[in-house]
Amino acid sequence: MTKGRFGIHGGQYIPETLMNAVLELEKAYEFYKQDTAFWDELRQLYRDYANRPSMLYYAEKMTKDLGGAKIYLKREDLNHTGAHKINNVLGQCLLARRMGKKHVIAETGAGQHGVATATVAALMGMECTVYMGKEDCERQALNVFRMELLGAKVVPVTTGTGTLKDAVNEALRVWTARVQDTYYVLGSVMGPHPYPEMVRDFQKVIGEEVKAQIMEKEGRLPDVVIACVGGGSNAMGLFYDFIPDKEVRLIGVEAAGEGVDTERTAATIARGSEGIFHGMKSLFLQDEYGQIAPVYSISAGLDYPGIGPEHAYLHDIGRAEYVPATDRESVEAFQYLSKTEGIIPAVESAHALAYAMKLAPALPKDKIIVVNLSGRGDKDVAAIARYLGREIHE
Amino acid sequence: MSKLAAVLQKHKKIFAPFITAGDPDLETTKKLILAMEKAGATLVELGIPFSDPMAEGPVIQEADQRALAAGTTTDKIFDMIREVRKETDIPLVFLTYANPIFHYGTDRFYARCAEAGVDGTIVPDVPYEERGELEAACQKYGVDRITMIAPTSEDRIRDIARDAKGYVYIVSSLGVTGVRSEITTDIGTIYKRIREVTDTPAAVGFGISTPEQAAQMARLSDGAIVGSAIVKIVAEYGKDCVEPVRDYVKKMSDAVKHCEE
């Protein structure tokens, strides 16, 4: 087996033009991973710039209302730029700067990773170009302007389905054309090695903080941790530190769209099969000839036909469970958290909440669930209104 | 020596046209293969269309979309090749991505290649490091695994070239496939480094569209590979593309074959 494997998954399936760039990245990451000064600088940015640690909040009203397990929310929505994405981007841009790269590119779905990349590029004085599916540009128009305000160039991607996977395709294509001076800031635990491992390492702070915070509040580990999964970076970040703690259930919630039994879904573990795409061997939604399926979810951030290779592995070995939540369930959870706790969650995170709302009442009151509130929902308000039949002009 | 290598050795210079199979339909693809052979093609590269071809520029991306929309599948392409094999021995090489092969079943895919008469495959997203993904099946069925060398390959050139079967595909420029006004990569140096480790022929592709460019690349290497410029003609003329493609291929292959004169 080649490098960067999680069981059979992972690898480096990319065009030759990019190989030396990926190997250079791998070498740089291996070096800085061991470098104390690098991590000191990153931790300082986490604290002073990104507002870490994010709080672990006991959702008391929600817990009482559901009448079962205690629910805690990991408030990644309170990070600078409003989502967990900043953790990874700070790490990668710091690395890009040490590698001497002046231009960063990124793909984005919901726009959160694009906004985070544009933000950190502004901070570090780098040129930034973000590739975003045309459909997503429309769904998340506010984020497009936000990125432009931050000085980034946003390029709408019209090929394919005009969503996240097409944005990744285009970012990879552009990277092959400008590989010498460009750093590709991949937004999730996917793509060729070393990205899945590196992005996880930059996100694992989520789980590490949760562990310390829950020990302080409850004096014990949680029984269940839940996160939404598209590519899977917020979930991997939450899960990673808990993998050795076998008593902690790890649950990833996929976007079922209109239902796992329909064609309008993005539930990769539920409906996907083994494949090789976007640089990795993993699970993908595809047809009988290996053509990547057009996927659908109300959430632009989960609207992706694959899943990170480490998730595929955790699924294979049975360490993590993956369950679907539909658009409808997620929109209900979105409304529920807003009304119950006064927190408007990202529609992505609402998928994790939707499953927590099913699970909590079924568990005794002495059980503890931690839900990763991976992002805030401001960006989704107009889309949710539309879903509920109200047209809002932004 | 593979059949492909043996055929290529008979030619002083290689001209390799590329078309996407099933664009606009497989009947036309069959006619194009035969017409391009008559027009002087040394071999034909056939794209198995993929939903997300990450090494392709807009021209071939659109061709893949057209072919898939027309209902082209890997099995139908194999059927077409079985038909065309009744009429020609010209070397045929598939260009496709890892997933259509892997999902079809790598062993089953190469078994079909051998049985239908496909001589080699080019798979841009299976680099040297991941060659194990395809190697066993390629060897088992005697199908050449054609490898690519890019302007960024540098110290990787030797390993890739040593591993080469059939021919080496030299990627002329950074970026994706598509017509370019000029090629600035030092092809001569790359070619020399390939020659230091292997006798396998090496031809240049990506961005070539004029007879002058083709002749220049053929002088610097063993030949030229042309895709997007032909696919553009197919896009423009649809089912009536056979004649204009034949004329274009004739012009290009003449330029390659007479490049030393």
mmCIF file of N, CA, C and O in Angstrom, chain B residues 23-25 28 32 66 231-245:
data_model
loop_
_atom_site.group_PDB
_atom_site.id
_atom_site.type_symbol
_atom_site.label_atom_id
_atom_site.label_comp_id
_atom_site.label_asym_id
_atom_site.label_seq_id
_atom_site.Cartn_x
_atom_site.Cartn_y
_atom_site.Cartn_z
ATOM 1 N N ASP B 23 -18.782 10.722 -28.798
ATOM 2 C CA ASP B 23 -19.081 12.122 -29.120
ATOM 3 C C ASP B 23 -19.039 12.297 -30.625
ATOM 4 O O ASP B 23 -17.957 12.160 -31.198
ATOM 5 N N PRO B 24 -20.098 12.586 -31.330
ATOM 6 C CA PRO B 24 -21.466 12.739 -30.819
ATOM 7 C C PRO B 24 -22.173 11.396 -30.594
ATOM 8 O O PRO B 24 -23.135 11.356 -29.838
ATOM 9 N N ASP B 25 -21.710 10.317 -31.248
ATOM 10 C CA ASP B 25 -22.253 8.977 -30.972
ATOM 11 C C ASP B 25 -21.199 7.940 -31.355
ATOM 12 O O ASP B 25 -20.197 8.267 -32.003
ATOM 13 N N THR B 28 -20.301 7.366 -35.117
ATOM 14 C CA THR B 28 -19.370 8.365 -35.653
ATOM 15 C C THR B 28 -17.949 8.105 -35.157
ATOM 16 O O THR B 28 -16.982 8.244 -35.918
ATOM 17 N N LEU B 32 -14.708 7.731 -37.405
ATOM 18 C CA LEU B 32 -13.546 8.609 -37.187
ATOM 19 C C LEU B 32 -12.257 7.804 -37.061
ATOM 20 O O LEU B 32 -11.226 8.193 -37.609
ATOM 21 N N ARG B 66 -21.207 15.543 -23.627
ATOM 22 C CA ARG B 66 -22.035 15.172 -24.790
ATOM 23 C C ARG B 66 -22.116 13.653 -24.931
ATOM 24 O O ARG B 66 -23.181 13.095 -25.166
ATOM 25 N N VAL B 231 -11.301 17.497 -31.216
ATOM 26 C CA VAL B 231 -12.595 17.453 -30.527
ATOM 27 C C VAL B 231 -13.430 18.704 -30.846
ATOM 28 O O VAL B 231 -14.655 18.642 -30.958
ATOM 29 N N LYS B 232 -12.741 19.816 -31.043
ATOM 30 C CA LYS B 232 -13.423 21.057 -31.443
ATOM 31 C C LYS B 232 -14.117 20.901 -32.787
ATOM 32 O O LYS B 232 -15.231 21.396 -32.980
ATOM 33 N N ILE B 233 -13.447 20.219 -33.712
ATOM 34 C CA ILE B 233 -14.056 20.000 -35.033
ATOM 35 C C ILE B 233 -15.287 19.101 -34.881
ATOM 36 O O ILE B 233 -16.330 19.343 -35.483
ATOM 37 N N VAL B 234 -15.144 18.060 -34.036
ATOM 38 C CA VAL B 234 -16.276 17.159 -33.786
ATOM 39 C C VAL B 234 -17.446 17.959 -33.212
ATOM 40 O O VAL B 234 -18.604 17.793 -33.615
ATOM 41 N N ALA B 235 -17.129 18.860 -32.276
ATOM 42 C CA ALA B 235 -18.184 19.669 -31.645
ATOM 43 C C ALA B 235 -18.872 20.546 -32.687
ATOM 44 O O ALA B 235 -20.095 20.705 -32.674
ATOM 45 N N GLU B 236 -18.085 21.079 -33.613
ATOM 46 C CA GLU B 236 -18.643 22.005 -34.592
ATOM 47 C C GLU B 236 -19.507 21.283 -35.631
ATOM 48 O O GLU B 236 -20.596 21.742 -35.961
ATOM 49 N N TYR B 237 -19.026 20.131 -36.110
ATOM 50 C CA TYR B 237 -19.721 19.471 -37.221
ATOM 51 C C TYR B 237 -20.640 18.325 -36.791
ATOM 52 O O TYR B 237 -21.380 17.806 -37.614
ATOM 53 N N GLY B 238 -20.574 17.895 -35.545
ATOM 54 C CA GLY B 238 -21.419 16.786 -35.098
ATOM 55 C C GLY B 238 -21.199 15.547 -35.955
ATOM 56 O O GLY B 238 -20.057 15.170 -36.227
ATOM 57 N N LYS B 239 -22.301 14.921 -36.391
ATOM 58 C CA LYS B 239 -22.186 13.676 -37.169
ATOM 59 C C LYS B 239 -21.509 13.875 -38.525
ATOM 60 O O LYS B 239 -21.090 12.906 -39.155
ATOM 61 N N ASP B 240 -21.429 15.122 -38.969
ATOM 62 C CA ASP B 240 -20.775 15.391 -40.250
ATOM 63 C C ASP B 240 -19.289 15.703 -40.095
ATOM 64 O O ASP B 240 -18.672 16.289 -40.981
ATOM 65 N N CYS B 241 -18.723 15.286 -38.971
ATOM 66 C CA CYS B 241 -17.346 15.697 -38.680
ATOM 67 C C CYS B 241 -16.287 14.832 -39.352
ATOM 68 O O CYS B 241 -15.108 15.177 -39.358
ATOM 69 N N VAL B 242 -16.693 13.682 -39.911
ATOM 70 C CA VAL B 242 -15.684 12.712 -40.364
ATOM 71 C C VAL B 242 -14.751 13.312 -41.417
ATOM 72 O O VAL B 242 -13.521 13.201 -41.309
ATOM 73 N N GLU B 243 -15.346 13.982 -42.393
ATOM 74 C CA GLU B 243 -14.514 14.543 -43.464
ATOM 75 C C GLU B 243 -13.591 15.667 -42.965
ATOM 76 O O GLU B 243 -12.383 15.606 -43.213
ATOM 77 N N PRO B 244 -14.140 16.683 -42.268
ATOM 78 C CA PRO B 244 -13.225 17.727 -41.767
ATOM 79 C C PRO B 244 -12.152 17.194 -40.808
ATOM 80 O O PRO B 244 -11.020 17.676 -40.839
ATOM 81 N N VAL B 245 -12.486 16.188 -40.000
ATOM 82 C CA VAL B 245 -11.467 15.618 -39.102
ATOM 83 C C VAL B 245 -10.390 14.915 -39.929
ATOM 84 O O VAL B 245 -9.192 15.078 -39.667
#
